[in-house]
CSV table of C-alpha atoms in Angstrom, one decimal:
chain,number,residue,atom,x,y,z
A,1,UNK,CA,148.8,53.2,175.4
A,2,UNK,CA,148.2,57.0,175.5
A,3,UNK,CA,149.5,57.3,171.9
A,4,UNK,CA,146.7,54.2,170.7
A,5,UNK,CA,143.8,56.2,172.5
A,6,UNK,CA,145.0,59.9,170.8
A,7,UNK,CA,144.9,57.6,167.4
A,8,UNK,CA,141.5,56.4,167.9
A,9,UNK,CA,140.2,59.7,169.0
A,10,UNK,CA,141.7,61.2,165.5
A,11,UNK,CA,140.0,58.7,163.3
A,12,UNK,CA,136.6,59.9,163.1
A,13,UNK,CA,138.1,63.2,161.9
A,14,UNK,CA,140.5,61.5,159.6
A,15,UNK,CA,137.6,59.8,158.0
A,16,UNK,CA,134.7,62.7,157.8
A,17,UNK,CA,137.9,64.7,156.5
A,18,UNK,CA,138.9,61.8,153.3
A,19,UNK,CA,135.1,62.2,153.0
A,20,UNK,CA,134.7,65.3,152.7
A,21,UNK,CA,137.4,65.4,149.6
A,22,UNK,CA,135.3,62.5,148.1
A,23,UNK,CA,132.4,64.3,148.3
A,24,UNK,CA,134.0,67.2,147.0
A,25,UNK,CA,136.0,65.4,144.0
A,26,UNK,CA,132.5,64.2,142.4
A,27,UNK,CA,131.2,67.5,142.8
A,28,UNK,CA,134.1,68.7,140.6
A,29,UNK,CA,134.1,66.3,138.2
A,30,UNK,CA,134.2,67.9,134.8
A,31,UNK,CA,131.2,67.8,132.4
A,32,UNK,CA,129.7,68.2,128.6
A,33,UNK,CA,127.8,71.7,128.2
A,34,UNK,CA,126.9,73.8,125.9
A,35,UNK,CA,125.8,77.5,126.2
A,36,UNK,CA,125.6,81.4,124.4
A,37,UNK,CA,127.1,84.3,126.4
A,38,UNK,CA,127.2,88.5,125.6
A,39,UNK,CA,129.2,91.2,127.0
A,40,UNK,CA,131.6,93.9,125.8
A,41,UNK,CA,135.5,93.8,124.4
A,42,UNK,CA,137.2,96.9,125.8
A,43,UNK,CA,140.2,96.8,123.1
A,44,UNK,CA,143.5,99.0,121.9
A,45,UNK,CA,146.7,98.2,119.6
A,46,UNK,CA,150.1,98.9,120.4
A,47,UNK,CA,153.4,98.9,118.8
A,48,UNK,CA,155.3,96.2,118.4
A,49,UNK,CA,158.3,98.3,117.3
A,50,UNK,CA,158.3,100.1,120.3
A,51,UNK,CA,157.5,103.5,118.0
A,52,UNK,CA,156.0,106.9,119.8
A,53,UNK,CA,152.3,105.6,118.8
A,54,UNK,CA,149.6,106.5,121.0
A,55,UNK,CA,146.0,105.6,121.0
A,56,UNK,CA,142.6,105.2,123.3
A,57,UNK,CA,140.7,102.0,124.0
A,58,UNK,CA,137.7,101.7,122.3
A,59,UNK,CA,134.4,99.8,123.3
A,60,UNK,CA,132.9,96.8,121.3
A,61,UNK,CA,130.3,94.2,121.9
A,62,UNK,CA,131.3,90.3,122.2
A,63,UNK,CA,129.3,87.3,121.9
A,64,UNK,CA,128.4,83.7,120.9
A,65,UNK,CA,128.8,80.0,121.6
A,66,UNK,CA,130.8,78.0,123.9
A,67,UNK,CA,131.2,74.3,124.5
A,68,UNK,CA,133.0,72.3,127.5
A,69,UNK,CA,134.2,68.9,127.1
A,70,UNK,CA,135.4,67.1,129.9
A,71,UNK,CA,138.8,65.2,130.0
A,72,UNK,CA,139.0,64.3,133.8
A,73,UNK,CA,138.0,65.0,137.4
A,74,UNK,CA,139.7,68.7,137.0
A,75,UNK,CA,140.3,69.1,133.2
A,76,UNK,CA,138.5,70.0,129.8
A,77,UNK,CA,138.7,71.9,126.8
A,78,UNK,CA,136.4,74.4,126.1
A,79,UNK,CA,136.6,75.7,122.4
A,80,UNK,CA,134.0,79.1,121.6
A,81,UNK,CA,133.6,81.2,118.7
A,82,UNK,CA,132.3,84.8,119.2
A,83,UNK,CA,131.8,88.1,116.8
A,84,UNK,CA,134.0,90.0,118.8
A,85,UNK,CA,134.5,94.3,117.9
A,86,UNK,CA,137.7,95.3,118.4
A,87,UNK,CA,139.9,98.8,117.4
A,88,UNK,CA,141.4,101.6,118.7
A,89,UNK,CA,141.2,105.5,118.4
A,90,UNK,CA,143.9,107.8,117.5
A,91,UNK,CA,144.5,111.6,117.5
A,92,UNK,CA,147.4,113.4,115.7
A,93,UNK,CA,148.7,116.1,113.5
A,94,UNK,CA,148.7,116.4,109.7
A,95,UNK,CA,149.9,119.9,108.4
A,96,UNK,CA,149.0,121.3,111.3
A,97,UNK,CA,145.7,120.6,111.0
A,98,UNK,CA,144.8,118.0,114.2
A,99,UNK,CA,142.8,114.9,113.5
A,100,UNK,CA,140.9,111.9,114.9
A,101,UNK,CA,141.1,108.2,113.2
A,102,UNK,CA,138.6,105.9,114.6
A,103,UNK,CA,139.0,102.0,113.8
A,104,UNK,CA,136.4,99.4,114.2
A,105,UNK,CA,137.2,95.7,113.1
A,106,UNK,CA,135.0,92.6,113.1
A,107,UNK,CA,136.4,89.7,114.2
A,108,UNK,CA,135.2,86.1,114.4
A,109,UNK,CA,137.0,84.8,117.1
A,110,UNK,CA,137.6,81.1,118.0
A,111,UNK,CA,140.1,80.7,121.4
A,112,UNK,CA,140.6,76.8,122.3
A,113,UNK,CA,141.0,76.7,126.4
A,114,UNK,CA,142.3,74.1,128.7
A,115,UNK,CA,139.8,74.6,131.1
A,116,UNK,CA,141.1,74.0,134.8
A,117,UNK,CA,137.8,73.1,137.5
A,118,UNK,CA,139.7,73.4,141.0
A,119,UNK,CA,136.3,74.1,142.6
A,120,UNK,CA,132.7,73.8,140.9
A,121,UNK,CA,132.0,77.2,141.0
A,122,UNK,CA,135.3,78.2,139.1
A,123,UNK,CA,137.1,77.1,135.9
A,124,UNK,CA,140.4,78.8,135.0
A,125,UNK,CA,141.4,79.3,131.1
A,126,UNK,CA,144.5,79.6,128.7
A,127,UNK,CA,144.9,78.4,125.5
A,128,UNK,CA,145.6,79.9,122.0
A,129,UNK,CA,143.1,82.3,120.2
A,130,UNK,CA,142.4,82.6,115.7
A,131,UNK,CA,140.7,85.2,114.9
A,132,UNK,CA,139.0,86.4,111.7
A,133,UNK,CA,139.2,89.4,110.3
A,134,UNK,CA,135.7,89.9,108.7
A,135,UNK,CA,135.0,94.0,108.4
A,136,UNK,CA,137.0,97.3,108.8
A,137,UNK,CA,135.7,100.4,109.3
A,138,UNK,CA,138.0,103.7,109.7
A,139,UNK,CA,136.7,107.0,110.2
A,140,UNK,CA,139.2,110.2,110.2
A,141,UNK,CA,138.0,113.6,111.1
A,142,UNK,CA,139.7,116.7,111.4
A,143,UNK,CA,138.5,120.3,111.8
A,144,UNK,CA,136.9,120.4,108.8
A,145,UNK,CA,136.1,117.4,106.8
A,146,UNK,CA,135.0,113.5,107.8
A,147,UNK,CA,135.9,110.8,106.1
A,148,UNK,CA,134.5,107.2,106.0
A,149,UNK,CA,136.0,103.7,104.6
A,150,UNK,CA,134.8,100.3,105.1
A,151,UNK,CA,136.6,97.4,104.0
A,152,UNK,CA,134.9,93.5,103.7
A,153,UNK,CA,137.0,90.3,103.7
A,154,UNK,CA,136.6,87.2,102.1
A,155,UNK,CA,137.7,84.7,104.8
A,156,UNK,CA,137.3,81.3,102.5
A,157,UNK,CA,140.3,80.2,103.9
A,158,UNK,CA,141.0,79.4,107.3
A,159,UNK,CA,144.3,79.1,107.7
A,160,UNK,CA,144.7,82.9,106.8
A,161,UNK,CA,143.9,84.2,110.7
A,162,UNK,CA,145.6,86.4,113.3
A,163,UNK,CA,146.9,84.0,116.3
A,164,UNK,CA,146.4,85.3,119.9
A,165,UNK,CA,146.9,84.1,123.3
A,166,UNK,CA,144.0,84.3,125.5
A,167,UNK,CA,143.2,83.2,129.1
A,168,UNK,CA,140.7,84.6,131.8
A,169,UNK,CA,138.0,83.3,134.3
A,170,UNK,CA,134.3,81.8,134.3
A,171,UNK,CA,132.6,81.9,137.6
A,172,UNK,CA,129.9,79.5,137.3
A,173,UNK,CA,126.6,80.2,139.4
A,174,UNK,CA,124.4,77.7,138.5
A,175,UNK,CA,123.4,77.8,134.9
A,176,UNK,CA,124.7,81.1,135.1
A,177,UNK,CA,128.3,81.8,133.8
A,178,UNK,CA,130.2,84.8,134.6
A,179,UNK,CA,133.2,85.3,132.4
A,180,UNK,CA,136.4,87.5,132.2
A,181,UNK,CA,138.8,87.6,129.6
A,182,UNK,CA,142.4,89.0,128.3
A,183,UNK,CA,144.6,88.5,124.8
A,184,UNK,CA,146.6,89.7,122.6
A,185,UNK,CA,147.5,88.9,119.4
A,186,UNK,CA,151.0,87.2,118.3
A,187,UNK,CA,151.2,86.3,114.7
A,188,UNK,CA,149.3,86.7,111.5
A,189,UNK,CA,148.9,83.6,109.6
A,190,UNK,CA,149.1,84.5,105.6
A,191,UNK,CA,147.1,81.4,104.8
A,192,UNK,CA,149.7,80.0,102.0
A,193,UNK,CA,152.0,78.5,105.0
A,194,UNK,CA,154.0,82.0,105.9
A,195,UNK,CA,153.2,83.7,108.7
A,196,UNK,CA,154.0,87.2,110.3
A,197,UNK,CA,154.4,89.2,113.4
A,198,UNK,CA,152.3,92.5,113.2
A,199,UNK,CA,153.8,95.7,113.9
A,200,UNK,CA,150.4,96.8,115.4
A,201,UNK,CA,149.0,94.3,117.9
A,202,UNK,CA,145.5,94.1,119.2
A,203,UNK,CA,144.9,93.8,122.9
A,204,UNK,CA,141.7,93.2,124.3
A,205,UNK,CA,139.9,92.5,127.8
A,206,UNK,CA,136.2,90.6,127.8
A,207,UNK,CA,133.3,90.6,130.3
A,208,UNK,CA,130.1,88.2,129.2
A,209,UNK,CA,127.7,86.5,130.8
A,210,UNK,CA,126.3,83.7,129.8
A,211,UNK,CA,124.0,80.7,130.7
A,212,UNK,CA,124.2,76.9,129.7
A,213,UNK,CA,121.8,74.7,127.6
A,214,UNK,CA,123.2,71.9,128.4
């Protein structure tokens, strides 16, 4: 009899507590939107070879488009593309003369997430990353001269791309979407069905905010 009444006494709380996860399932439920974001890359390369090669992080701007599309209650895929800046710079010796090589590269940048919603206000990303090379620009200096080269690309085909891994973070505040990224890149694809693992490998991390349209 004592163990009936103790059941009894817990059912209220058993139901406001199912509830409560109903309540909190709809809320989570995934969703079509649409939105543009901006922020910075902070970037660098490093050797794949494992060679004594040093260089400094360099600061680029990131931004663009992204899209969610919902493929359950906790699931989507959220596809972007973004002009992303990316390099490095370098400092060494030639003829004992010091120097300074600064690279910038343009990038169009298209990761495709699974997006993960364990709570409305956050949505946790991964998926693979092909990026574009579109511009190069590589400035060396040394005590006494400067020198400047900029290189364009013709990027008619896209299956010639760099392939990265990428994953990171949006917090969502309302229309308002806080993002955080990392990647690197693992293979250059030649375009003509080869592919290739780079000696020097760009690694980037990503902070944008954003807001949705839709």
């Amino acid at each position: 009899m004592k163990n009936t009444i103790i059941k009894f006494s817990l059912l209220p709380y058993l139901i406001l507590f199912v509830n409560t996860l109903y309540i909190s399932a709809q809320e989570n439920t995934a969703r079509f939107h649409l939105g543009i974001k901006a922020g910075v890359n902070f970037a660098n390369v490093y050797d794949e070879q494992g060679e004594d090669f040093q260089a400094d992080g360099k600061i680029g701007f990131a931004g663009g488009a992204f899209m969610t599309i919902p493929i359950s209650t906790w699931l989507g895929v959220q596809p972007e593309v973004l002009f992303s800046q990316k390099g490095f710079k370098a400092t060494g010796t030639l003829l004992n003369n010091p120097y300074t090589l600064t690279r910038t590269t343009n990038h169009f940048d298209v990761p495709i997430y699974l997006a993960i919603m364990p709570i409305k206000s956050l949505t946790l990303l991964v998926g693979p990353q092909f990026s574009f090379l579109t511009r190069q620009k590589d400035v060396l200096e040394n005590s006494a001269h400067s020198f400047e080269q900029i290189q364009e690309f013709n990027n008619d085909n896209l299956r010639k791309n760099t392939l990265g891994l990428s994953l990171g973070l949006d917090v969502n505040i309302s229309k308002i979407v806080v993002g955080a990224r990392g990647g690197w890149d693992i293979t250059n694809n030649h375009g003509d069905g080869t592919s290739s693992t780079p000696r020097y490998k760009n690694v980037w991390a990503q902070a944008t905010i954003g807001i949705r349209l839709l």
